[in-house]
Amino acid sequence: MAAFSFSRVGRSMRGILLPTAAVIGFSCLLTYFFVLYQPTVGPGIVQRLGWQAWDAVATVDYFDKEPSTPTVTGDPADGQPIPVNDDETDWWETTNNQPWSTTDDIESYPLDVWAPLLPHDTGLSEIAITRCMMSPSLVGNLCAPTTTVEQDAIKGNWVRVDRDLNKQAGLWNLNIYYRRTRRLDIPLITDLRLLPANEIPEPLSDSWVKVDLSIRDGVMRAEPMYLWYLQGKTMNEMNADEKASLITEVDILFGEDRPWYGFEKIEPAVTPEKEGQLESVYVTYRRGVQSVPRAHPLHFSRDGKFKILQVADLHFSVSRGICRETDIDPCINSDNLTNTLLGHVMDEEKPDLVVFSGDQLNGQGTSWDPKSVLAKFAVAATDRKIPWAAIFGNHDEENGDVKQEQVRMMNALPYSLVQRGPKDIHGVGNYVLDVKSADASKTSLLTLYFLDSGSYSSGYLDWLGYFFPTEYDWIHEDQINWFLQESSKIQAIQRPFTPDTGKDFGSIWNRQADQITPTVHKLAKPNAIMFFHIPLQESYGTADRDPRTGQLLDIGLHDLEGSGAAKKSDGMFDKGLKKALESGHVASGGIPEVKVVANGHCHITEDCKRVNDIWLCFGGGGSYSGYGQIGFDRRFRIYEISDYGETIRTYKRTEKDEILNSYTLAGPGAPLFNPRS
C-alpha cells in the first residue's frame, strides 16, 4: 500500500514538474531570441559603404549642443566688430543669429539615427511599416524590415521613426521605418499619401509605391489604410527647386493641433479623434530644409525701453484642452482659446521678450507626449517673431520626456532663448540673459536670471506604481552658489546710463538724454529680474512699508488660496538674493542687485510684495486650461523697463483688457529702500 502511495506521489510530481519546466524553458528561449539576441553581420555593419562610406558618426554632440551665443562679425585679429552701413544698420542686425542650416555642417549629420530636430537636407529612398510584439526600447531594431548589406550601401540603413503609431490603441507596436541616402543616383521620395485599401494615388504612375502593411495594423475595428510614397528623380537629375521639395523627415503628431515647426500633416488622421477616449494620430513630414529662425540679441529700444510679458502656467495637454473654472460659456478647446487670448495680449502689449514661467505642460496624465504639446505652447510668440525664454514648473516633467529632452526640443523652435544651463547643479534651465543698450557700446543694462525650482522633493508610489507627490522641491544650495557666481561676473556700469551719442542716432539720443536729468551718478551693476516657478517662503511673509505713506507694499490679490511655497529651503532669499548687491561700495546702502523675483505656480495669487527691499511677484494664471476661480479673470503680468534699465514698472492685463495694479517697483517714483545700518 505504501509503495503504491509513493508511486502515485511520484507520478503526480512528474506531471507537475515536467510541464512547468517546459514552460520555463520555452520562456527563456523566447527571451533570448526576442530580447537578448541581437544579430550582427560583423564589424562591417557599422561602416557606410558607397557615398556614405566610412563616416564616423557621433550623434550625442548634435543633440546636446545649444544654440551658439550670438557674436558680432569682426576681425579675429583685434576682436572688433565690423561696421555694416553704420548709418542705417543696427548692431543686432549684424550678429550671427543664423539657423542651424547655415552654421552647421549638414553633410556631417548622421544618416542612420532618427533626429527630426536636425535640419537634414538628405532625401529618403524607401519607407516601410513594421509591427513588433515588444517595445523597440527593449528589443531595438529586431523588428526592422529585412535588408542586405548591398541594399544598405545603396539606399541607406533602415531608420526607425521612434514613435509608436499604436501608442493609444492597438495589439502591438507599430513603427514607420525609412532609408536615407546621400547617393546621387538613387530616386528620392517627393510625395506621401494616405489612402484606404480600395483607393490608389491619382494620377497613378509606376513611381508610386504602396507600403505593404496597413498603417492601422493592430487597431481593432479600424478600416485598413495604406501609406504610399512617390519616388521621384535622383539627386543628379533635380534642379534647386526640386531639391527644396524633397521629403527629408517623417514624424508623428498626437492631437489635433499644429505639427512641429516646418512639418506638415498628411490627411486623414491615422487614428481619428474620439473625444475623451483617443487623441488623433497624424503622420507628418518635412520638405527640404526648414531653417529655424533665431532671435536677435536682446536689446533696449533707442529710447531706452524694454518690455517683458510673463506667461504663467499654461497647463497644455495633448488634447485641445478642457476649460477650468471660467464663466465663458460655452468654453471648449481651452488650449486653443488660451493661445488666441495670448496672441491678442501680445498684439496689444508688443513685448520685446516673452517668459513662460513654468507648467507649460499640464502633466497629470494629459501631456503624455511632450513634443506634441511643445509644438503649440509658444506659437503665439513664434508667429509674431518675438524672442522667448522658459523655465520649468512642477508639472512639466510628470509625463513623457525629461527636462533635458524638452530643452533640446525648445532649442529647435523659432526665436527660442532657452538654455540647458550647467549640468553639475540641481535642475535644468539655470541660465542668464542680458539686455544690452541699442547704441554702439552694447552696454548690458538689464540682467535676467532663470532658475529651475524643481518639481517634488518627496512622495509615494501607490500599489499600481503611480507617484503621488507630498512636498514641493526648492532651490538648492548649489543653485544659490551658481547664482552668486554669475552675479559676481556682472560688470558695474555708470548709472543712470547715458547712450553714446557720438554715433548712429545722434538726434534721437540727444532728445532722450535731455529727458533724463539724474542728480546722482553711481557705479553699480544693472538692475536684475529673476524668474523661477515655485515661490519662496518669504513670498508669504510680512511686507515692507512705504516710507512715504506707511502703507504695506503689497499690491494685488493674495488671499484666494493657500501658500504654494516648498516646506523646506536652502535659504535662497537670505543667502542668495540679499547677498548679491548691486554695488560692493560701503556707501551704496546694501541695495540688492535683483529688484524683482517673478513666480508662477499659484494661479489665483497675483500680488507683488516687497520684502527686505526685494519685490516678490506672482504672474497670475493666464490659461483656461489651468485651475482658476469663477469671477477671477485670466491675466498676464507685464514688466516695463525704461530709462535704459533704471525704472521697472509692472501691471497686469486681464482677458477683458483691463489694466490692473500699475506700480513702479524700482527707479524714480518707486518706494525708497530700507536704510541699512
XYZ file of C-alpha atoms in Angstrom:
677
model
C 0.000 0.000 0.000
C 2.845 2.339 0.928
C 4.693 1.539 -2.308
C 1.562 2.238 -4.241
C 1.183 5.604 -2.487
C 4.792 6.648 -3.202
C 4.326 5.695 -6.820
C 1.255 7.867 -7.126
C 3.037 10.780 -5.486
C 5.985 10.372 -7.882
C 3.739 10.350 -10.923
C 1.877 13.414 -9.619
C 5.098 15.343 -9.073
C 6.332 14.383 -12.533
C 3.043 15.550 -14.035
C 3.505 18.929 -12.367
C 7.237 19.457 -12.777
C 7.629 18.447 -16.423
C 5.064 20.953 -17.823
C 6.448 23.652 -15.509
C 9.992 23.023 -16.698
C 8.798 23.076 -20.316
C 7.056 26.440 -19.833
C 10.095 27.960 -18.112
C 12.452 26.630 -20.772
C 10.262 27.931 -23.595
C 10.041 31.351 -21.880
C 13.821 31.511 -21.590
C 14.126 30.640 -25.275
C 11.706 33.414 -26.262
C 13.553 35.872 -24.028
C 16.829 35.000 -25.716
C 15.512 35.369 -29.260
C 13.351 38.462 -28.720
C 15.333 40.380 -26.095
C 18.897 39.176 -25.645
C 19.815 38.016 -29.134
C 20.814 40.878 -31.446
C 22.061 39.511 -34.785
C 25.002 41.164 -36.477
C 26.818 40.575 -39.688
C 30.128 41.618 -38.201
C 32.178 44.817 -37.986
C 31.175 45.901 -41.478
C 27.650 46.729 -40.286
C 28.860 49.974 -38.695
C 30.599 51.125 -41.866
C 28.968 53.287 -44.522
C 29.575 51.902 -47.982
C 29.482 53.839 -51.229
C 28.629 57.533 -50.820
C 28.135 57.050 -47.071
C 31.448 55.186 -46.782
C 33.403 55.084 -43.575
C 31.820 58.123 -41.945
C 32.340 58.255 -38.203
C 29.016 59.342 -36.714
C 28.797 60.780 -33.205
C 25.188 61.713 -32.536
C 25.441 62.967 -28.973
C 27.177 66.206 -29.905
C 24.352 67.271 -32.199
C 21.632 66.732 -29.640
C 23.449 68.079 -26.592
C 24.527 71.375 -28.008
C 22.612 74.585 -27.503
C 22.227 77.449 -29.953
C 25.503 79.282 -30.211
C 25.851 82.577 -28.418
C 25.285 85.346 -30.941
C 28.519 87.095 -31.877
C 29.199 90.131 -33.969
C 31.144 89.515 -37.130
C 34.569 91.065 -36.984
C 38.275 90.769 -37.471
C 39.672 87.958 -35.289
C 42.927 89.839 -35.024
C 41.556 92.710 -32.996
C 38.172 91.340 -31.867
C 36.424 94.491 -33.045
C 33.064 94.380 -34.794
C 32.959 95.208 -38.463
C 30.572 98.104 -39.062
C 27.978 97.382 -41.699
C 26.459 100.536 -43.184
C 26.803 102.284 -39.822
C 24.179 104.912 -40.586
C 21.331 102.516 -41.296
C 22.036 99.135 -39.719
C 21.572 98.355 -36.016
C 24.330 96.337 -34.391
C 21.988 93.458 -33.552
C 21.181 93.089 -37.239
C 24.815 92.214 -37.942
C 25.075 89.433 -35.365
C 25.411 85.801 -36.292
C 21.960 84.550 -35.386
C 21.604 82.247 -38.367
C 19.774 78.924 -38.037
C 21.491 75.556 -37.822
C 21.166 75.034 -41.532
C 23.669 77.803 -42.270
C 26.026 77.427 -39.339
C 26.364 73.638 -39.097
C 27.917 71.138 -41.479
C 24.796 69.406 -42.775
C 26.799 66.739 -44.543
C 28.075 65.522 -41.180
C 24.584 64.821 -39.815
C 24.013 61.123 -39.038
C 22.072 59.168 -41.643
C 21.102 56.160 -39.547
C 19.633 57.910 -36.496
C 16.145 59.373 -36.337
C 16.776 63.025 -35.467
C 13.786 65.130 -36.559
C 15.126 68.259 -34.856
C 18.125 68.389 -37.179
C 17.653 70.269 -40.477
C 18.625 67.385 -42.770
C 18.769 68.119 -46.491
C 19.288 64.450 -47.356
C 16.396 62.705 -49.093
C 14.613 59.447 -48.262
C 14.781 56.474 -50.627
C 12.351 53.908 -49.154
C 9.654 53.634 -46.469
C 8.231 50.624 -44.624
C 5.945 49.910 -41.671
C 6.549 47.040 -39.250
C 4.737 45.531 -36.285
C 6.519 44.329 -33.161
C 5.122 42.363 -30.254
C 7.565 44.040 -27.873
C 8.613 47.661 -27.486
C 11.623 48.709 -29.593
C 13.038 50.208 -26.398
C 13.536 46.587 -25.272
C 14.417 44.816 -28.490
C 15.994 47.617 -30.547
C 15.676 47.075 -34.300
C 14.804 43.401 -34.013
C 11.577 44.079 -35.912
C 13.184 46.284 -38.565
C 12.466 45.494 -42.222
C 14.663 42.864 -43.806
C 17.716 44.120 -45.645
C 21.114 43.207 -47.037
C 24.487 44.852 -46.820
C 24.239 45.733 -50.511
C 20.838 47.425 -50.062
C 22.119 49.348 -47.057
C 25.089 50.537 -49.083
C 22.892 51.746 -51.935
C 19.731 53.033 -50.243
C 20.952 53.636 -46.700
C 20.261 51.837 -43.429
C 16.756 51.431 -42.093
C 15.928 54.182 -39.561
C 13.061 53.765 -37.119
C 10.737 56.708 -36.515
C 10.752 56.278 -32.756
C 7.051 56.990 -32.265
C 4.559 54.162 -31.795
C 1.543 54.645 -34.050
C -0.410 52.325 -31.730
C 0.603 54.132 -28.530
C -3.016 54.698 -27.500
C -4.721 51.693 -29.049
C -3.503 48.582 -30.803
C -2.497 44.999 -30.203
C 1.209 45.627 -30.837
C 3.779 48.302 -31.518
C 3.664 49.805 -34.996
C 6.523 51.898 -36.371
C 7.453 53.639 -39.597
C 10.954 52.967 -40.966
C 12.750 54.809 -43.741
C 16.097 54.779 -45.532
C 18.111 57.950 -46.062
C 20.927 58.266 -48.601
C 23.394 60.820 -49.932
C 23.964 58.932 -53.167
C 23.300 60.922 -56.305
C 21.961 58.045 -58.416
C 19.058 56.828 -56.214
C 15.453 58.003 -56.789
C 14.295 60.023 -53.788
C 10.818 60.404 -52.267
C 8.959 63.561 -53.242
C 5.395 62.941 -52.019
C 3.361 60.947 -49.478
C -0.295 59.888 -49.435
C -2.569 58.005 -47.027
C -5.354 56.105 -48.797
C -7.957 53.466 -47.957
C -7.406 49.934 -49.242
C -9.632 50.424 -52.291
C -8.049 53.688 -53.498
C -4.884 54.474 -55.461
C -2.983 57.742 -55.983
C -4.078 59.896 -58.887
C -2.550 60.220 -61.340
C -1.131 56.735 -60.839
C 2.340 56.026 -62.175
C 4.945 53.333 -61.759
C 6.797 55.630 -59.398
C 4.147 55.326 -56.676
C 4.982 52.613 -54.127
C 2.487 51.178 -51.654
C 3.791 50.193 -48.208
C 2.818 46.576 -47.594
C 1.439 46.833 -44.070
C -1.623 48.897 -43.167
C -0.788 51.941 -41.076
C -3.715 50.922 -38.834
C -2.468 47.389 -38.362
C -3.389 46.050 -34.917
C -6.193 48.534 -34.247
C -9.469 46.719 -33.678
C -12.434 47.597 -35.914
C -10.378 50.092 -37.928
C -10.589 50.130 -41.713
C -7.167 49.464 -43.287
C -5.295 52.465 -44.627
C -2.056 52.409 -46.580
C 0.872 54.761 -46.923
C 2.019 55.453 -50.490
C 5.211 57.250 -51.448
C 6.317 58.713 -54.756
C 9.848 58.013 -55.914
C 10.961 60.975 -57.989
C 14.198 61.879 -59.675
C 17.698 61.196 -58.480
C 19.651 64.000 -56.851
C 21.735 64.331 -60.029
C 18.593 64.963 -62.070
C 16.969 67.541 -59.781
C 17.129 71.292 -60.047
C 17.302 73.562 -56.974
C 13.516 73.876 -56.588
C 13.035 70.112 -56.792
C 15.735 69.535 -54.180
C 13.984 72.002 -51.884
C 10.747 69.989 -52.089
C 12.272 66.621 -51.204
C 10.788 64.740 -48.262
C 13.608 64.968 -45.722
C 11.969 63.823 -42.469
C 8.960 61.930 -41.103
C 7.405 62.280 -37.649
C 4.207 61.506 -35.748
C 1.862 64.069 -34.180
C -0.588 63.229 -31.420
C -3.580 65.538 -31.145
C -5.422 67.950 -33.413
C -3.103 70.929 -33.036
C -0.449 72.147 -35.441
C 2.572 69.914 -36.122
C 6.176 70.707 -35.244
C 7.709 73.763 -36.885
C 8.467 73.076 -40.554
C 6.314 69.922 -40.725
C 3.011 69.287 -42.488
C 0.227 66.832 -41.690
C -0.819 64.056 -44.031
C -4.596 63.886 -44.081
C -6.586 61.970 -42.982
C -5.638 61.089 -39.410
C -4.213 57.618 -38.889
C -6.352 57.407 -35.759
C -9.330 59.780 -35.696
C -10.023 61.696 -32.517
C -12.583 60.240 -30.110
C -13.313 62.941 -27.584
C -12.450 61.847 -24.076
C -11.112 58.491 -25.294
C -8.462 58.833 -28.006
C -6.411 61.684 -29.399
C -5.903 61.776 -33.141
C -2.664 60.493 -34.657
C -1.133 62.066 -37.769
C 1.864 61.258 -39.923
C 3.798 64.469 -40.513
C 6.646 65.237 -42.898
C 9.107 67.975 -43.704
C 10.167 69.141 -47.160
C 13.710 70.317 -47.744
C 15.476 72.283 -45.027
C 13.134 74.377 -42.915
C 15.534 76.815 -41.330
C 14.661 77.648 -37.728
C 14.918 81.434 -37.291
C 16.931 82.591 -34.301
C 16.240 85.543 -32.035
C 18.328 88.669 -32.251
C 20.294 89.525 -29.107
C 18.035 91.170 -26.536
C 18.361 94.947 -26.577
C 16.642 98.088 -25.403
C 14.924 100.377 -27.845
C 16.701 103.536 -28.883
C 14.684 105.481 -26.322
C 15.709 103.115 -23.537
C 12.688 100.823 -23.165
C 12.263 97.073 -22.914
C 9.070 95.131 -22.164
C 8.665 91.593 -20.796
C 5.434 89.604 -20.867
C 5.255 86.819 -18.264
C 3.049 83.862 -19.205
C 2.376 81.683 -16.195
C 1.010 78.140 -16.011
C -0.383 77.304 -19.440
C -1.095 73.663 -18.454
C -1.433 72.488 -22.057
C -2.248 68.875 -22.972
C -2.001 66.581 -25.981
C -5.710 67.202 -26.477
C -7.092 70.613 -27.331
C -7.674 71.179 -23.636
C -10.501 71.190 -21.122
C -11.678 74.513 -19.660
C -11.292 75.047 -15.922
C -13.287 77.403 -13.652
C -14.364 80.110 -16.088
C -17.587 81.976 -16.758
C -17.088 81.659 -20.520
C -19.969 79.592 -21.855
C -19.532 77.555 -23.915
C -15.836 77.032 -23.291
C -14.227 74.349 -25.447
C -10.701 73.624 -26.659
C -9.098 75.589 -23.823
C -5.532 75.316 -25.165
C -6.538 76.929 -28.446
C -8.661 79.516 -26.636
C -5.692 80.409 -24.448
C -3.386 80.784 -27.441
C -5.914 83.110 -29.057
C -6.056 85.228 -25.892
C -2.278 85.197 -25.614
C -1.916 86.347 -29.210
C -4.287 89.236 -28.511
C -2.300 90.268 -25.434
C 0.927 90.208 -27.455
C -0.652 92.330 -30.162
C -1.750 94.877 -27.569
C 1.434 94.928 -25.485
C 4.047 94.264 -28.183
C 6.594 92.787 -25.756
C 10.285 92.512 -26.556
C 10.517 89.208 -24.679
C 8.018 86.576 -23.546
C 8.882 84.469 -20.491
C 6.978 81.222 -19.943
C 7.363 80.783 -16.207
C 6.720 77.055 -15.804
C 3.997 74.421 -16.095
C 3.785 74.789 -19.840
C 2.677 71.131 -19.724
C -0.293 70.051 -17.664
C 1.209 66.706 -16.621
C -1.315 64.695 -14.615
C -1.591 62.138 -17.400
C -2.726 64.563 -20.131
C 0.626 65.689 -21.609
C 1.905 62.153 -22.232
C 3.603 63.202 -25.480
C 5.510 66.385 -24.579
C 6.697 67.012 -28.138
C 3.144 67.326 -29.448
C 2.405 69.790 -26.620
C 5.606 71.799 -27.029
C 4.791 72.176 -30.722
C 1.938 74.510 -29.802
C 2.712 76.215 -26.490
C 4.835 79.066 -27.881
C 3.103 79.640 -31.236
C 1.651 83.000 -30.196
C 5.216 84.267 -29.746
C 6.852 82.484 -32.689
C 4.129 83.559 -35.122
C 4.899 87.159 -34.146
C 8.687 86.662 -34.243
C 9.029 87.561 -30.558
C 12.012 86.126 -28.647
C 11.006 83.920 -25.740
C 12.538 82.139 -22.777
C 11.151 79.462 -20.469
C 11.691 77.797 -17.125
C 10.245 74.550 -15.789
C 7.457 74.064 -13.272
C 6.492 71.117 -11.132
C 4.155 69.599 -13.758
C 6.414 69.798 -16.819
C 8.229 66.527 -16.192
C 5.340 64.431 -14.846
C 4.675 62.642 -18.137
C 6.940 61.708 -21.017
C 10.249 63.320 -21.875
C 12.546 64.590 -19.146
C 13.565 68.237 -18.917
C 16.834 67.742 -20.810
C 14.911 66.423 -23.816
C 12.386 69.227 -23.556
C 15.191 71.811 -23.637
C 16.515 70.234 -26.840
C 13.056 70.470 -28.356
C 12.588 74.087 -27.283
C 16.001 74.962 -28.719
C 14.711 73.727 -32.084
C 11.735 76.123 -32.065
C 11.889 79.601 -33.627
C 13.158 82.550 -31.582
C 13.948 80.423 -28.539
C 16.458 81.704 -25.980
C 16.136 78.697 -23.665
C 19.367 77.183 -22.356
C 20.101 73.922 -20.628
C 22.487 75.541 -18.149
C 25.239 73.822 -16.125
C 24.927 70.066 -15.663
C 26.672 69.889 -12.297
C 23.987 71.630 -10.222
C 20.365 70.866 -9.414
C 17.816 71.474 -12.099
C 17.659 72.020 -15.832
C 17.370 75.536 -17.201
C 19.520 77.612 -14.832
C 20.807 80.368 -17.128
C 21.346 84.098 -17.552
C 20.351 86.521 -20.305
C 21.306 90.152 -20.527
C 19.678 93.038 -22.344
C 22.046 95.479 -24.000
C 21.823 99.099 -24.986
C 20.925 99.966 -28.553
C 23.892 102.247 -29.064
C 27.262 101.110 -30.358
C 28.591 100.480 -26.845
C 26.242 97.488 -26.411
C 26.286 98.015 -22.658
C 24.432 95.432 -20.567
C 21.583 97.366 -18.934
C 19.401 94.586 -17.505
C 20.179 91.087 -16.229
C 17.625 88.274 -16.367
C 18.206 85.201 -14.200
C 16.309 81.962 -14.838
C 16.309 79.117 -12.294
C 14.710 75.695 -12.043
C 12.822 75.479 -8.744
C 12.325 71.745 -9.246
C 9.237 69.588 -9.049
C 8.698 67.464 -5.966
C 11.016 66.589 -3.096
C 9.038 63.665 -1.730
C 6.035 61.467 -2.415
C 4.913 57.864 -2.522
C 4.037 55.161 -5.031
C 0.638 53.529 -4.873
C 0.132 49.817 -5.469
C -0.235 50.455 -9.228
C 3.097 52.268 -9.374
C 1.705 55.814 -9.723
C 3.647 58.568 -7.975
C 1.771 60.881 -5.616
C 3.791 63.946 -4.521
C 3.572 65.225 -0.986
C 6.080 68.116 -0.932
C 7.396 70.622 -3.468
C 11.061 70.939 -4.320
C 13.094 74.092 -3.675
C 16.119 75.986 -4.959
C 19.157 74.114 -3.676
C 22.408 75.352 -2.229
C 24.430 74.604 -5.364
C 21.989 76.741 -7.369
C 22.404 79.570 -4.848
C 26.177 79.354 -5.210
C 25.822 79.320 -9.000
C 23.676 82.444 -8.864
C 26.200 84.252 -6.653
C 28.975 83.231 -9.024
C 27.063 84.521 -12.042
C 26.214 87.722 -10.205
C 29.890 88.301 -9.442
C 30.611 88.252 -13.186
C 28.246 91.149 -13.911
C 30.213 94.299 -14.677
C 29.288 97.523 -12.925
C 28.226 100.397 -15.164
C 27.728 104.084 -14.643
C 24.100 104.586 -13.699
C 21.846 106.105 -14.831
C 23.146 105.072 -18.241
C 23.604 107.662 -20.967
C 23.845 106.310 -24.520
C 26.796 107.023 -26.772
C 25.641 109.986 -28.833
C 28.755 110.094 -30.987
C 27.439 107.554 -33.485
C 24.330 106.227 -35.122
C 21.217 108.060 -33.953
C 22.597 111.340 -32.674
C 19.439 113.435 -32.609
C 17.351 110.659 -31.054
C 19.907 110.044 -28.310
C 20.167 113.763 -27.608
C 16.406 114.138 -27.213
C 16.249 111.199 -24.809
C 19.278 112.463 -22.894
C 17.509 115.788 -22.381
C 14.627 113.973 -20.659
C 16.862 112.305 -18.060
C 18.404 114.686 -15.573
C 19.961 112.467 -12.929
C 21.127 114.172 -9.809
C 23.481 111.392 -8.758
C 25.613 109.005 -10.768
C 26.795 105.731 -9.286
C 28.906 102.807 -10.369
C 26.741 99.716 -9.915
C 25.558 96.559 -11.586
C 22.470 96.948 -13.778
C 19.111 96.049 -12.307
C 18.085 92.405 -12.478
C 14.874 90.366 -12.571
C 14.810 86.681 -11.595
C 12.310 84.072 -12.830
C 11.525 80.722 -11.207
C 8.301 78.803 -10.801
C 7.682 77.805 -7.170
C 7.624 80.811 -4.817
C 9.849 81.222 -1.785
C 8.501 81.079 1.756
C 9.266 84.799 2.015
C 6.541 85.479 -0.573
C 4.091 84.860 2.270
C 5.984 86.927 4.845
C 5.393 90.434 6.129
C 5.686 93.161 3.525
C 7.855 96.260 3.843
C 6.160 99.571 4.482
C 6.388 102.506 2.125
C 8.490 105.113 3.943
C 6.442 107.832 2.261
C 2.983 106.676 3.348
C 3.451 103.935 5.913
C 1.330 101.594 3.774
C 2.279 97.951 3.297
C 3.993 97.351 -0.035
C 1.689 94.550 -1.173
C -0.166 95.248 -4.408
C -2.737 92.786 -5.745
C -4.670 89.711 -4.589
C -3.035 87.074 -2.412
C -5.702 85.615 -0.111
C -7.692 83.459 -2.557
C -5.560 80.345 -1.984
C -3.043 78.967 0.485
C 0.732 79.002 0.337
C 2.347 77.377 -2.685
C 5.894 77.527 -1.296
C 8.023 74.496 -0.510
C 8.196 73.452 3.138
C 11.981 73.203 3.007
C 14.537 75.798 1.957
C 18.264 76.165 1.496
C 17.997 79.898 2.088
C 17.782 81.388 -1.391
C 16.382 84.637 -0.048
C 18.918 85.306 2.716
C 21.966 83.509 1.312
C 21.402 84.433 -2.334
C 19.165 87.372 -3.141
C 20.166 89.517 -0.148
C 23.857 88.753 -0.591
C 24.020 89.731 -4.270
C 24.280 93.513 -4.105
C 24.335 95.971 -6.962
C 27.499 97.528 -5.544
C 30.096 96.477 -3.035
C 30.834 100.077 -2.087
C 30.196 100.836 1.569
C 28.173 103.910 0.655
C 25.827 102.020 -1.676
C 23.441 101.197 1.136
C 23.354 97.449 0.505
C 20.833 97.671 -2.349
C 20.124 94.226 -3.865
C 21.013 93.571 -7.478
C 17.804 91.593 -8.100
C 14.945 94.032 -7.737
C 12.150 91.618 -8.680
C 11.540 87.876 -8.357
C 8.811 86.648 -10.733
C 6.994 83.398 -9.910
C 4.129 81.346 -11.289
C 2.631 78.218 -9.703
C -0.274 79.873 -7.854
C -2.924 80.710 -10.438
C -5.215 82.930 -8.364
C -2.438 84.666 -6.450
C -1.214 87.718 -8.355
C 0.226 90.214 -5.928
C 3.600 91.943 -5.795
C 5.004 92.213 -2.267
C 8.250 93.881 -1.253
C 10.152 92.035 1.462
C 13.515 93.404 2.667
C 13.783 95.583 -0.461
C 13.121 92.739 -2.911
C 9.831 92.549 -4.790
C 8.282 89.058 -4.892
C 5.649 88.940 -7.640
C 3.214 86.314 -8.924
C 2.196 86.125 -12.559
C -1.405 85.050 -12.011
C -2.972 82.334 -14.140
C -3.459 83.242 -17.784
C -4.689 79.920 -19.151
C -8.185 78.497 -19.402
C -6.552 75.051 -19.131
C -5.210 75.671 -15.611
C -7.250 75.920 -12.460
C -8.858 79.259 -11.667
C -11.839 80.709 -9.887
C -15.141 81.920 -11.258
C -15.014 85.706 -11.341
C -11.202 85.813 -11.352
C -10.306 86.823 -14.887
C -7.309 85.233 -16.578
C -4.388 87.646 -16.563
C -0.789 88.199 -17.564
C 1.917 90.229 -15.829
C 3.950 92.769 -17.769
C 7.279 94.287 -16.736
C 8.005 97.593 -18.439
C 11.639 98.623 -18.060
C 12.513 102.178 -19.076
C 15.181 104.848 -18.621
C 17.762 102.416 -20.003
C 17.094 99.854 -17.287
C 16.785 102.256 -14.367
C 12.999 102.098 -13.919
C 10.924 98.920 -13.546
C 7.157 99.211 -13.644
C 4.685 96.325 -13.566
C 0.992 95.839 -14.226
C -1.416 93.091 -15.292
C -3.613 92.816 -18.353
C -6.728 90.691 -17.993
C -8.696 88.724 -20.568
C -11.093 91.705 -20.667
C -8.228 94.112 -21.435
C -8.347 95.732 -18.017
C -5.046 97.118 -16.725
C -4.624 96.357 -13.020
C -2.250 97.486 -10.275
C 0.239 99.525 -12.278
C 3.119 100.246 -9.912
C 6.727 101.387 -10.105
C 8.960 98.833 -8.394
C 12.368 100.414 -8.956
C 13.747 103.735 -10.154
C 12.344 107.258 -9.954
C 8.949 107.231 -8.237
C 9.470 103.872 -6.509
C 9.434 103.483 -2.713
C 12.804 104.161 -1.128
C 14.895 101.246 0.049
C 15.106 100.445 3.727
C 18.010 102.193 5.461
C 20.971 99.954 6.257
C 22.987 100.238 9.419
